[in-house]
Protein backbone atom coordinates (compact mmCIF):
# COMPACT_ATOMS: atom_id res chain seq x y z
CA MET A 1 -2.47 10.23 16.53
CA PRO A 2 -5.15 8.28 14.63
CA LYS A 3 -5.86 4.69 15.52
CA PRO A 4 -3.87 2.39 13.20
CA GLY A 5 -5.64 0.12 10.75
CA LYS A 6 -4.56 -3.42 10.02
CA ALA A 7 -2.75 -4.86 7.05
CA PHE A 8 -2.03 -8.53 6.41
CA ILE A 9 0.81 -10.31 4.64
CA PHE A 10 0.77 -13.95 3.62
CA PHE A 11 4.15 -15.67 4.00
CA ASN A 12 5.39 -18.97 2.68
CA CYS A 13 7.43 -20.49 5.49
CA ASP A 14 8.75 -23.66 7.06
CA ALA A 15 6.59 -26.14 8.96
CA ASP A 16 7.46 -24.47 12.28
CA LYS A 17 6.42 -21.03 10.97
CA SER A 18 9.74 -19.63 12.12
CA GLN A 19 10.20 -15.90 11.65
CA ALA A 20 13.50 -16.52 9.83
CA SER A 21 11.69 -18.50 7.10
CA MET A 22 9.25 -15.65 6.32
CA ASN A 23 10.89 -13.64 3.56
CA ILE A 24 9.46 -10.17 2.96
CA PHE A 25 11.37 -9.99 -0.33
CA TYR A 26 9.53 -13.09 -1.60
CA ASN A 27 6.12 -12.36 -0.05
CA ARG A 28 5.70 -8.62 -0.38
CA GLU A 29 2.00 -8.30 -1.25
CA VAL A 30 0.15 -6.37 1.46
CA PHE A 31 -3.59 -6.77 2.00
CA LYS A 32 -5.46 -4.02 3.87
CA ASP A 33 -8.30 -4.81 6.23
CA THR A 34 -11.08 -4.23 3.71
CA LYS A 35 -13.64 -6.64 2.27
CA THR A 36 -12.06 -6.55 -1.21
CA SER A 37 -8.52 -6.92 0.05
CA ARG A 38 -9.47 -9.83 2.31
CA LYS A 39 -11.02 -11.57 -0.72
CA ASN A 40 -7.75 -11.02 -2.56
CA LEU A 41 -5.84 -12.49 0.39
CA TRP A 42 -8.08 -15.58 0.25
CA LYS A 43 -7.47 -15.78 -3.51
CA ARG A 44 -3.71 -15.69 -2.85
CA VAL A 45 -3.94 -18.48 -0.25
CA LYS A 46 -6.04 -20.57 -2.67
CA GLU A 47 -3.41 -20.07 -5.39
CA GLU A 48 -0.67 -21.24 -3.03
CA TYR A 49 -2.82 -24.23 -2.06
CA GLY A 50 -3.56 -25.07 -5.70
CA ALA A 51 0.15 -24.89 -6.55
CA GLU A 52 0.84 -27.20 -3.57
CA ARG A 53 3.17 -24.69 -1.92
CA VAL A 54 1.01 -24.82 1.22
CA GLN A 55 -1.11 -27.58 2.70
CA ILE A 56 -4.60 -27.22 4.15
CA ALA A 57 -6.74 -30.15 5.18
CA THR A 58 -9.80 -30.39 2.93
CA ASP A 59 -12.06 -30.20 5.99
CA ASP A 60 -10.42 -26.90 6.99
CA LEU A 61 -10.73 -25.01 3.68
CA ASN A 62 -14.08 -23.40 4.58
CA THR A 63 -12.75 -22.43 8.01
CA VAL A 64 -9.69 -20.81 6.46
CA GLU A 65 -11.85 -18.91 3.97
CA MET A 66 -14.21 -17.66 6.70
CA GLU A 67 -11.36 -16.57 8.99
CA ILE A 68 -9.70 -14.65 6.16
CA THR A 69 -12.80 -13.03 4.69
CA GLU A 70 -14.95 -12.49 7.79
CA GLY A 71 -12.91 -13.21 10.94
CA ASP A 72 -9.27 -13.01 11.96
CA PRO A 73 -6.94 -13.80 9.05
CA VAL A 74 -4.07 -14.48 11.46
CA ALA A 75 -6.15 -17.24 13.10
CA ALA A 76 -6.36 -18.99 9.70
CA SER A 77 -2.60 -19.63 9.95
CA LYS A 78 -3.11 -22.51 12.36
CA TYR A 79 -4.83 -24.45 9.57
CA ILE A 80 -2.16 -23.72 6.94
CA GLN A 81 1.02 -25.79 6.81
CA PHE A 82 4.05 -24.07 5.19
CA GLY A 83 2.22 -20.74 5.21
CA ALA A 84 1.28 -18.03 7.69
CA ILE A 85 -0.61 -14.75 7.75
CA ARG A 86 0.73 -11.94 9.89
CA ALA A 87 -0.98 -8.66 10.82
CA PHE A 88 0.71 -5.29 10.94
CA ASP A 89 -0.47 -1.86 12.00
CA CYS A 90 -0.77 0.64 9.18
CA TYR A 91 -1.55 4.33 9.33
């Protein structure tokens, strides 16, 4: 069996990032682990930030962008309030 790749989904959620608050029917856009798709994930997070549906401290915006585009998108979640990024295996 081939090694699975990664895919990421951004979820709007409650402040505790509870699994129950992450609705796959609301947040159903999947971002593969490619340079272009990661840029699109960052664009999505920026849109949510601009619409004030998530909160990110101004000092953390560059960190969030770097984690999403170059590092571990899931790690960016700790800087995002009312939002989370989860990784899934994809074949």
